[in-house]
XYZ file of C-alpha atoms in Angstrom:
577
model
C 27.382 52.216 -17.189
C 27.409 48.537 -16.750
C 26.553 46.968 -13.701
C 29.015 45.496 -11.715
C 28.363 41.867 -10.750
C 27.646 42.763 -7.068
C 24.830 44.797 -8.257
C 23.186 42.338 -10.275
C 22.881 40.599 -6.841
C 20.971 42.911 -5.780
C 18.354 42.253 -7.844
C 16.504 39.657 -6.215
C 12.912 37.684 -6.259
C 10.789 39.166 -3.811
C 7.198 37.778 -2.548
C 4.290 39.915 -2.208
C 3.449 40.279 1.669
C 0.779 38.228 1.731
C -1.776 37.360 4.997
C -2.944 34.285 5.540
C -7.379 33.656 5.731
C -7.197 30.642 7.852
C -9.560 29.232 5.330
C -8.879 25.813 4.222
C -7.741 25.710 0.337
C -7.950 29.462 -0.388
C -4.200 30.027 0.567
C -3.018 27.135 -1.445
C -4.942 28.633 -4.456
C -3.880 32.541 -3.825
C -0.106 31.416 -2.762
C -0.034 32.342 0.994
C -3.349 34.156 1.191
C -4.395 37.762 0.667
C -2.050 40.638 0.075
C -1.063 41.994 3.234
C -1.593 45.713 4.158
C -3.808 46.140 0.606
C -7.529 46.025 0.081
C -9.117 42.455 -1.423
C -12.907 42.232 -3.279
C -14.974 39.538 -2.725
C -17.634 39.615 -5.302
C -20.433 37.341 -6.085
C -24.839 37.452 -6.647
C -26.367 37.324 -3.375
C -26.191 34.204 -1.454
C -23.081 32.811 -2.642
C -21.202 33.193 0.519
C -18.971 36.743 0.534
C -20.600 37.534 4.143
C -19.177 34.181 5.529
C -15.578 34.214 3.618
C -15.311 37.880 4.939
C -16.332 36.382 8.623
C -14.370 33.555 8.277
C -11.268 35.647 7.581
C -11.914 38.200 10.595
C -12.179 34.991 13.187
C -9.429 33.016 11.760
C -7.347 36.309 12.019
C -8.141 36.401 16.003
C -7.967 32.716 16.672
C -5.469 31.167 14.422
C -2.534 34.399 14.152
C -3.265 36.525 16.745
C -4.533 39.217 14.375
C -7.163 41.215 16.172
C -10.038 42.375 13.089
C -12.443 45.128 12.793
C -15.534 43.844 10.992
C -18.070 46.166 9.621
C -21.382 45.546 8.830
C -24.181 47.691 6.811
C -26.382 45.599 6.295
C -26.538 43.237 9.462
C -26.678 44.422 12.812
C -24.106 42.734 15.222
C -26.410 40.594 17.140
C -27.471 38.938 13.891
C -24.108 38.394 12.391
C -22.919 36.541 15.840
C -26.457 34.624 15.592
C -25.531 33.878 12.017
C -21.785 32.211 12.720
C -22.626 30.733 16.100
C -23.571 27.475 14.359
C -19.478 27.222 13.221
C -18.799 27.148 16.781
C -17.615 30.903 16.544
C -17.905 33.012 19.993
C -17.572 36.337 18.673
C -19.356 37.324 21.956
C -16.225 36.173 23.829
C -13.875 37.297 20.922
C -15.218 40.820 21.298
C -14.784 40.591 25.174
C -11.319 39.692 24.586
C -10.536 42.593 22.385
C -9.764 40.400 19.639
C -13.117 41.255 17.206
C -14.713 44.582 16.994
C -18.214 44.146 15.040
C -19.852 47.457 14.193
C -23.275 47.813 11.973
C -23.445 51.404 10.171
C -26.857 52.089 9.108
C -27.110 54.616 5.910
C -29.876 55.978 5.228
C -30.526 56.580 1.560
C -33.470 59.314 1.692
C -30.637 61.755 3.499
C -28.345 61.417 1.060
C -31.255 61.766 -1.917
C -32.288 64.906 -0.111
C -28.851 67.023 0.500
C -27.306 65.732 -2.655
C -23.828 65.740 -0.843
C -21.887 63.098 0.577
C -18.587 62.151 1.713
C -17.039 59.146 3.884
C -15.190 61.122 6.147
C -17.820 60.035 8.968
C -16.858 56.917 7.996
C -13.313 57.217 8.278
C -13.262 58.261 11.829
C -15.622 55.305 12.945
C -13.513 53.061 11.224
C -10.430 54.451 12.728
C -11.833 54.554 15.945
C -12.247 50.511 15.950
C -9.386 49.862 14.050
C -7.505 51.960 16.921
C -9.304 50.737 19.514
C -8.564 47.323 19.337
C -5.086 47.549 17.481
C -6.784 46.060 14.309
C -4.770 44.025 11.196
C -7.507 43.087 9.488
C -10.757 44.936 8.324
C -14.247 43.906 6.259
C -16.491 45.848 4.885
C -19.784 44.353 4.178
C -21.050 45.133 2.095
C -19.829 48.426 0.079
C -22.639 48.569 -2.243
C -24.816 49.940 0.817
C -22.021 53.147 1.278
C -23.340 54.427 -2.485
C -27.014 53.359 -2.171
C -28.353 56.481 -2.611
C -25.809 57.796 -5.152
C -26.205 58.090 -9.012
C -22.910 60.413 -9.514
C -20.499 58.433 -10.833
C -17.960 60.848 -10.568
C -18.639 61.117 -6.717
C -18.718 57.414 -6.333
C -15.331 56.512 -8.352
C -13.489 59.361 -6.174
C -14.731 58.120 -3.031
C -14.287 54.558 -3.815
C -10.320 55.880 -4.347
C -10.338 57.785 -1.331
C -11.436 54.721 0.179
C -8.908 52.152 -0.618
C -6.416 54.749 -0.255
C -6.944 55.225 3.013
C -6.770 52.021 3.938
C -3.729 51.658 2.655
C -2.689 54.185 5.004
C -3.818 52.534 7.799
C -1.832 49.166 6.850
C -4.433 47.109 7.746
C -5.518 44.078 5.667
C -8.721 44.508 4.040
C -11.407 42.581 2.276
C -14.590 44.170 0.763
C -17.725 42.459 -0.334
C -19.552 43.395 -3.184
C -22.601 42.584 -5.092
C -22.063 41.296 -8.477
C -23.709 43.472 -11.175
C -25.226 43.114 -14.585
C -21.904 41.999 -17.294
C -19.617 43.319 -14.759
C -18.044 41.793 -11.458
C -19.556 44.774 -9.216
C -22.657 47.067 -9.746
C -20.253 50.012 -10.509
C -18.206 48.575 -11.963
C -15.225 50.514 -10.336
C -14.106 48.747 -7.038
C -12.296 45.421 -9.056
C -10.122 48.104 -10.620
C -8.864 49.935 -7.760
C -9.057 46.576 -5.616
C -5.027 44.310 -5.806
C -6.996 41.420 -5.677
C -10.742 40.248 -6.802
C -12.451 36.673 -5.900
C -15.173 35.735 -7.415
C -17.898 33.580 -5.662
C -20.066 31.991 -7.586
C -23.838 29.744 -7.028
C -24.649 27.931 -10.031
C -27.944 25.957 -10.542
C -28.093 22.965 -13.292
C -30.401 20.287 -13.912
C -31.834 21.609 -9.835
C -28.265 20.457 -8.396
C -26.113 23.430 -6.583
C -22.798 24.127 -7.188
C -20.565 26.777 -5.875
C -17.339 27.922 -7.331
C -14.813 29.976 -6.376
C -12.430 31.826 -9.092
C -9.302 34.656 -8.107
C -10.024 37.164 -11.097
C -6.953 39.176 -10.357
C -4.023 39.367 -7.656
C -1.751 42.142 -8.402
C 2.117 41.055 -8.078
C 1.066 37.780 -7.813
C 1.256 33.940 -8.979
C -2.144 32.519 -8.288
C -4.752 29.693 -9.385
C -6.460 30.947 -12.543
C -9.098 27.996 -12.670
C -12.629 27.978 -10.649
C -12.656 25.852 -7.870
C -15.384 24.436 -5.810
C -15.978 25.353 -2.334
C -18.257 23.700 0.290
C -20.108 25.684 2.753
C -21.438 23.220 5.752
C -21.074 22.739 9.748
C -17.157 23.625 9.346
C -16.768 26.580 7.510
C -15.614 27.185 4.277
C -13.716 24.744 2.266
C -12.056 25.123 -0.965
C -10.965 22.326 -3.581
C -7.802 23.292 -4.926
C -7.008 20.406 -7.040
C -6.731 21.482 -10.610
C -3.119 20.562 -10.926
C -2.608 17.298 -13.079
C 1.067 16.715 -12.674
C 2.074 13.414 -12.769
C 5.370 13.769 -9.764
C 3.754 11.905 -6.489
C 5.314 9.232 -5.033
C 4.583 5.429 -5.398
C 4.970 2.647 -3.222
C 6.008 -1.123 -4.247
C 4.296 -2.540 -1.370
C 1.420 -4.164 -1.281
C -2.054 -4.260 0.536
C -3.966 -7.978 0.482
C -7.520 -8.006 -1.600
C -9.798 -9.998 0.980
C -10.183 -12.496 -1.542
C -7.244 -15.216 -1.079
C -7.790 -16.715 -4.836
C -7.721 -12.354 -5.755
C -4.267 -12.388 -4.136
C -3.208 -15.245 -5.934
C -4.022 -13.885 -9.077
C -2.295 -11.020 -8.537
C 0.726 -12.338 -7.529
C 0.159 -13.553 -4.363
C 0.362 -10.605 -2.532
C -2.898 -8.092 -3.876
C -2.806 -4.771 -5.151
C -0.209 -2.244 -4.985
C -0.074 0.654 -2.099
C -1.495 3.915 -3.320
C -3.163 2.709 -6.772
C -6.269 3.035 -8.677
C -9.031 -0.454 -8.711
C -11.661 -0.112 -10.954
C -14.349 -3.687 -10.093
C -16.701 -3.491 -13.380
C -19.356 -5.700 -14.402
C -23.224 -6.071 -14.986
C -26.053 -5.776 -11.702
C -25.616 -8.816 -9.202
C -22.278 -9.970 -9.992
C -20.773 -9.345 -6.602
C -18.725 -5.801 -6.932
C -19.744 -4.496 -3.386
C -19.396 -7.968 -2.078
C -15.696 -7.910 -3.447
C -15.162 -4.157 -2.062
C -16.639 -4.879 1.581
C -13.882 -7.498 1.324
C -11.174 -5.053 0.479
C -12.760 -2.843 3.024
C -12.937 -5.553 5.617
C -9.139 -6.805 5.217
C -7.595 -3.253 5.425
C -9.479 -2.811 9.101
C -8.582 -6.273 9.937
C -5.043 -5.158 9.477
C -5.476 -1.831 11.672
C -5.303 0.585 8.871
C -8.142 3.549 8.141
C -11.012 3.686 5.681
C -13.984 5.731 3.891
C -16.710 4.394 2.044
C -18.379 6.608 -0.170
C -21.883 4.645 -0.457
C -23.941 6.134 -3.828
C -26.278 3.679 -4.038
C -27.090 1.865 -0.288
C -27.095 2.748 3.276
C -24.510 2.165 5.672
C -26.769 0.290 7.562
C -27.991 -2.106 4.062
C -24.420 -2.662 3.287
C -23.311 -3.841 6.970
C -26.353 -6.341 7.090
C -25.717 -7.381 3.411
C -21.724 -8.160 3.761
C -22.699 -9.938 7.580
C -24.760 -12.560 4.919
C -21.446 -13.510 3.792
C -19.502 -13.456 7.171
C -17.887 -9.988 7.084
C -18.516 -8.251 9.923
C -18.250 -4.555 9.175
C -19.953 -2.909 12.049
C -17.092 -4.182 14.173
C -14.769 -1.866 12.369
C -17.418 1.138 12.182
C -17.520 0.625 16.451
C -13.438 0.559 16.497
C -13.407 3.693 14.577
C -11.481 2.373 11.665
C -14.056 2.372 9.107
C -15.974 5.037 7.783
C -19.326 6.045 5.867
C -20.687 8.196 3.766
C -23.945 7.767 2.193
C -25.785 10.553 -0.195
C -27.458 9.956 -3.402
C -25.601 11.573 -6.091
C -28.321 14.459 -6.565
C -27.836 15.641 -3.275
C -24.896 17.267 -4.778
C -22.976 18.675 -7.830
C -20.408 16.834 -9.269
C -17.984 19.735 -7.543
C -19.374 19.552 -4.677
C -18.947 15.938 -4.301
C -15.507 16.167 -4.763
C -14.992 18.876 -2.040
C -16.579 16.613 0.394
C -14.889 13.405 -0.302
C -11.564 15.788 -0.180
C -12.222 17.210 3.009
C -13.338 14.485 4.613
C -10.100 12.469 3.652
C -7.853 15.001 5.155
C -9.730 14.762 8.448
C -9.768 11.036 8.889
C -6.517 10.131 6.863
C -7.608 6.813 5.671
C -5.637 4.699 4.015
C -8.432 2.958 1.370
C -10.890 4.867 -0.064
C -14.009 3.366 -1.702
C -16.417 5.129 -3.827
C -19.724 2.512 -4.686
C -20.549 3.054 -7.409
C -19.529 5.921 -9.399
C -21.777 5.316 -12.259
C -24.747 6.932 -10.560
C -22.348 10.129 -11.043
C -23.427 10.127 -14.553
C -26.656 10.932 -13.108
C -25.610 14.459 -12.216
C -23.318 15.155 -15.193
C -22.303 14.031 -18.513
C -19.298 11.305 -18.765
C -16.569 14.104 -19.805
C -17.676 15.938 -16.027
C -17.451 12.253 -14.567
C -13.813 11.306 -15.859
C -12.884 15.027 -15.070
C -13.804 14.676 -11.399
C -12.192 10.899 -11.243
C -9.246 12.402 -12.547
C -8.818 14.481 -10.329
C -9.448 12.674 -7.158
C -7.222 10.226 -8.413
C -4.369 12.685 -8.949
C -5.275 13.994 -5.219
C -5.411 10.246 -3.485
C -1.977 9.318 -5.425
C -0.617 12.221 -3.966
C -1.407 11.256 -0.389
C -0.766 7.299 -0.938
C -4.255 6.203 -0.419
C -5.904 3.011 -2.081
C -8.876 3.692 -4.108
C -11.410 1.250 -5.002
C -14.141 2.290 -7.492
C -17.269 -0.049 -8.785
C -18.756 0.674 -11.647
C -21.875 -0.918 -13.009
C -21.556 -1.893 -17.292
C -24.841 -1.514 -18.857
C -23.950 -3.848 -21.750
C -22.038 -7.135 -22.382
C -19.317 -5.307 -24.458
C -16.495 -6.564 -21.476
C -13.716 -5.632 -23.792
C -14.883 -1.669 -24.292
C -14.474 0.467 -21.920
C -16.987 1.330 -18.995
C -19.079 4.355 -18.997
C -17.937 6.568 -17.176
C -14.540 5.960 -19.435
C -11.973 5.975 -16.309
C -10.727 2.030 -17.313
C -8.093 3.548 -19.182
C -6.875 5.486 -15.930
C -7.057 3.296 -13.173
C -3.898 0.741 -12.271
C -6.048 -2.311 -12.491
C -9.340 -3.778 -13.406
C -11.241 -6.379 -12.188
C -14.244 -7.664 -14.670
C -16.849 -9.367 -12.886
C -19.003 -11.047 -15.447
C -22.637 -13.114 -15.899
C -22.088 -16.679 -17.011
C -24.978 -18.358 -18.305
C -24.710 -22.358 -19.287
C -27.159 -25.493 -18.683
C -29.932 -23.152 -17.422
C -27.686 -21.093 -14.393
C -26.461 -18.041 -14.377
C -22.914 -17.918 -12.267
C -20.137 -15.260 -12.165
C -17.103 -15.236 -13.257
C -13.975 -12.899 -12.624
C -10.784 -12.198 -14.557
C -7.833 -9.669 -14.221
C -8.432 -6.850 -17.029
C -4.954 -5.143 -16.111
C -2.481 -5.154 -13.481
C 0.007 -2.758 -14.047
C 3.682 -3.082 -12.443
C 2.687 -6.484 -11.845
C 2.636 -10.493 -12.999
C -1.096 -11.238 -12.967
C -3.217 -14.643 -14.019
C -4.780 -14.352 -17.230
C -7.520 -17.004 -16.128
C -11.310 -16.576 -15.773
C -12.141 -17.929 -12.476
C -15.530 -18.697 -11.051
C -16.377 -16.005 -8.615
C -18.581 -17.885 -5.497
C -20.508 -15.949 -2.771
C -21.933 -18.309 -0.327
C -22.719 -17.926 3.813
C -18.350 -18.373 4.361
C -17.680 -15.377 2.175
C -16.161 -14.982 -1.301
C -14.391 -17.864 -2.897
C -12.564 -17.616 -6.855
C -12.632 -21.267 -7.792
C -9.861 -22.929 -9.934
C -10.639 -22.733 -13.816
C -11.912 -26.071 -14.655
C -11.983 -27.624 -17.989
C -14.905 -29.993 -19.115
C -15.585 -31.925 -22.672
C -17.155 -28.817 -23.521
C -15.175 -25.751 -22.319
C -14.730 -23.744 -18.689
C -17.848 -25.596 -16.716
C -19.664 -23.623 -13.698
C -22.146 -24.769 -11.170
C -23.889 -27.700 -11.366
C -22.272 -28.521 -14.666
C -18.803 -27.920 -12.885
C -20.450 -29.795 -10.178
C -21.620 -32.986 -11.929
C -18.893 -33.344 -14.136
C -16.670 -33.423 -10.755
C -18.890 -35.895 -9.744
C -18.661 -37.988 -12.652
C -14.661 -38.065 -11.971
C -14.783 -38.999 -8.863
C -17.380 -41.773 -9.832
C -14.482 -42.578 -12.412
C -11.732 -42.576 -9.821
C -14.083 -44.762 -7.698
C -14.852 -47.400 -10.560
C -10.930 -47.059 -11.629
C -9.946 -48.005 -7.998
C -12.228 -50.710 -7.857
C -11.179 -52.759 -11.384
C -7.250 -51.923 -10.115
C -8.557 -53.414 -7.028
C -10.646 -56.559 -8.695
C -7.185 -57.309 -10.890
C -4.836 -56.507 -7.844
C -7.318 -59.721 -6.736
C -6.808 -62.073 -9.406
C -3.245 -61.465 -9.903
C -2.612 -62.375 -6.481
C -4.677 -65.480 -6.893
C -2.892 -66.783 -10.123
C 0.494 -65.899 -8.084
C -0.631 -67.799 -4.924
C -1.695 -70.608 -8.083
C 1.788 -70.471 -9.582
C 3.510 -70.381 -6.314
C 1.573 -73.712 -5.229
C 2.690 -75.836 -8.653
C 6.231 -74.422 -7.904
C 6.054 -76.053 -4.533
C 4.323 -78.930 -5.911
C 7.115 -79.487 -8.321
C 9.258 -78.719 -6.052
C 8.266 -81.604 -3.890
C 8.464 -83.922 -6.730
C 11.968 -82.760 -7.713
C 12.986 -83.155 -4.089
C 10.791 -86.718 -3.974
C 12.863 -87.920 -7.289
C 16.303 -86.305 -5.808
C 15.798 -88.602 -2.505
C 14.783 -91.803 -4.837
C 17.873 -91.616 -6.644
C 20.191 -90.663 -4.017
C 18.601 -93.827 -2.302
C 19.482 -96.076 -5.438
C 22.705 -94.483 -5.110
C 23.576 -95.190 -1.416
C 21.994 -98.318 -1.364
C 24.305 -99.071 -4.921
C 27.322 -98.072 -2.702
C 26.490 -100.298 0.484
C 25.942 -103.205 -2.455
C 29.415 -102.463 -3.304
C 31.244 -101.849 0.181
C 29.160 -105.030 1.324
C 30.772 -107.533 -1.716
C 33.755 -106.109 -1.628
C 34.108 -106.483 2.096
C 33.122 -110.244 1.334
C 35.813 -110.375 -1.743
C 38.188 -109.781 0.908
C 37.496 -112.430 3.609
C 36.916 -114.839 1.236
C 40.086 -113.695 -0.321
C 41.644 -113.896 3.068
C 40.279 -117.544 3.894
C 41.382 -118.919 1.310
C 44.884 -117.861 1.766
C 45.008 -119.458 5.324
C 43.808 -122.495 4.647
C 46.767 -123.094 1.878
C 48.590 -122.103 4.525
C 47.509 -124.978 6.940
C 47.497 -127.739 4.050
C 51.813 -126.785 3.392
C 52.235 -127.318 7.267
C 50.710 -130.908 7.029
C 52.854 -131.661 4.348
């Protein structure tokens, strides 16, 4: 019969119950934690850690979801196991006076069991009951099972047990994890409990080249998605911490603002702003060019501005690479007293490559910075080959993106090849690249610094000089002699030779301002002078002229009396008549 569509609906995803450990990374990995109600295996060689985990999921149980735990030892008496944890900070003391933990140490005694040939756990069964009862118990560790079947060579006794076992705590519906000892090609010295376990973890404690590692790896997990990969795990004042970051999707967020370089002529050739929020900076370039210099900049302008930092020191001490940036005017010990900066210094031998990651990973989620710097991350290569380097860069750089932190790597180049790629082969990876290179002309050797790649963004395409004096870090403009890009002295001198030129220019502009102003006070001194003369000639003849005129008006005034005499006296001579 065909189902009707309101059947299909019944047939929904479901989630395994799972229970949380409280232990930082291992729920990510396992999807929620442990399966709830159903017996777990933690395997491993001695010493990798399954005693801790085990604890570590009891105390978490009590403290962090109110989940009181039973926690059975046979191996370690009680006293010794609170001895053991009290360095975490765990009270189990108080924790079992609350009801909360039950510890209980079952010694077995292997010649008794030799000696009757019989053996059963039902003795164990009512102990365990009895705690589990006693306190109301969800959770439940044995440690460690091998110690039940010490004296024990049936196999057919052992695998029946071991089933009667997990059975019955099943019945119980407690949450259970059991440690085991890892045996010879198989993940327990039976052989039998990873089969009847739902889920097995694997703890491993690898030695190479004298550096430690641990790994952690979740064989199985019955009706479960989980993390297939190993995955490093730190073991320090804390707890336990697990790396999950295997994942190399490419999905996080990214930010188009931007976060100033320290270096104004940096900004400038980026843009005028710096990098981008949340990207990649790889500084490159031979030994004494000035890469820490340019990342206790970075450093110091991100406190300056209020905002978090960690810097991962490989090479120098916190307190070498305060004094050594305070030589150059940045004051980092300000921002170490204000709480906004952050060190970490370790050679790179002190641990794996793994390991390293783990710490730099959980010490970013506690302080939430928002640069990171790791200086420099070629003596990596020290504890691993390049493809292990580039794998762990990858990897924290997928995990910073993620959170939208700034990371600033240096990286030393052992050979003058600027155009290849550095050694530990990340250039390829990062979101820019500063080269900081030697240059050597007329007997000095200066630095120089150009802009590799900048992506998302307009960049210079100039080599600059790079200058580190007492007032900090200076990129000086490109400058172009007879003979190329000059630096130093030769920059210096042929500076000096133009402004010697300027000098000698304004002084012949000056020297001909001089004469020309002479020859025009000259010129302007005949035009007066002929001036005068014109003026001197103009008067003579307008003298001839009036006096000319006066000659005139004087006869002509004479004409005319004479004229007039002469007509009276005719006048007088007719009367006589």
């Amino acid at each position: 019969m065909d189902l009707q569509p309101s059947e299909h609906n019944k047939f929904v995803h479901r989630t395994l119950p799972k229970t949380q450990t409280g232990i930082s990374g291992l729920d990510e990995i396992t999807g929620g934690g442990v399966p709830k109600d159903r017996p777990t295996l933690i395997c491993g060689a001695a010493g990798c850690g399954k005693t801790l985990f085990s604890m570590e999921f009891i105390v978490h149980g009590a403290m962090k979801f109110n989940e009181p735990g039973v926690f059975m030892a046979f191996e370690e008496k009680a006293e010794e196991l609170a001895i053991n944890v009290a360095s975490l900070g765990y009270d189990l003391q108080k924790l079992q006076e609350d009801k909360m933990v039950r510890l209980d140490h079952v010694h077995i005694e292997k010649s008794e069991i030799e000696e009757t040939g019989e053996y059963d756990l039902d003795g164990l069964f009512i102990r365990l009951g009895h705690a589990i009862d006693s306190i109301g118990a969800k959770r439940v560790v044995l440690d460690t099972i091998e110690n039940l079947f010490s004296g024990l060579h049936n196999e057919g006794i052992i695998r029946a047990e071991l089933r009667r076992l997990f059975g019955w705590l099943k019945e119980k519906k407690v949450t259970t994890i059991i440690t085991g000892e890892k045996g010879d090609g198989m993940l327990t010295r039976h052989g039998l409990e990873e089969y009847v376990s739902d889920c097995v973890i694997l703890l491993d404690h690898r030695v190479t080249n004298k550096i430690s590692t641990r790994l952690l790896r979740v064989v199985k997990y019955r009706g479960s998605v989980h993390g297939t990969n190993e995955y490093p795990f730190l073991i320090d004042e804390d707890g336990v911490s697990v790396l999950p970051v295997t994942s190399l999707t490419l999905h996080h967020d990214v930010s188009s603002e931007r976060i100033p370089t320290g270096v104004s002529g940096l900004d400038k050739m980026l843009g005028g702003k710096g990098f981008f929020i949340g990207s990649s900076i790889l500084v490159s370039g031979t030994a004494g060019t000035g890469k820490t210099s340019i990342a206790g900049a970075f450093v110091n302008e991100t406190c300056k501005n209020g905002q978090r930092c960690i810097y991962f020191a490989f090479e120098e001490s916190p307190q070498q690479i305060i004094r050594n940036m305070k030589s150059i005017s940045v004051d980092l010990q300000e921002h170490v007293g204000k709480g906004l900066l952050k060190f970490h210094a370790a050679r790179p031998t002190l641990n794996g490559l793994e390991m390293h990651l783990v710490v730099i990973h959980k010490m970013v989620k506690e302080f939430r910075p928002d640069v990171v710097v790791l200086d420099p991350i070629t003596n990596l290569i020290t504890v691993g080959s390049v493809s292990e380097v580039k794998s762990l860069l990858i990897r924290l750089i997928d995990f910073l993106q993620s959170e939208q932190i700034t990371v600033m790597f240096t990286a030393l180049t052992l050979n003058d090849n600027v155009t290849g790629q550095t050694d530990e082969s990340i250039s390829s990876l990062v979101d820019a690249w500063l080269m900081v290179r030697d240059i050597e002309f007329n007997g000095e050797r200066n630095r120089g610094l150009y802009v590799m790649k900048s992506r998302g963004m307009k960049h210079s395409n100039q080599v600059r000089e790079f200058v580190i004096d007492d007032s900090g870090l200076e990129l000086v403009d490109v400058y172009l002699g007879p003979d190329g890009v000059l630096t130093g002295s030769a920059r210096e001198a042929e500076q000096l030779l133009e402004k010697t030129g300027v000098v000698l220019r304004d002084h012949a502009v000056s020297l001909k301002d001089r004469e020309i102003e002479r020859k025009k006070m000259i010129l302007e001194s005949k035009i007066n002078s002929l001036k005068q003369e014109f003026d001197s000639f103009q008067d003579d003849l307008n003298k001839t002229y009036v006096e000319e005129e006066l000659r005139k008006s004087v006869l002509e005034k004479n004409r005319s009396e004479l004229t007039r005499k002469r007509d009276g006296a005719a006048g007088e001579i007719e009367d006589t008549l």
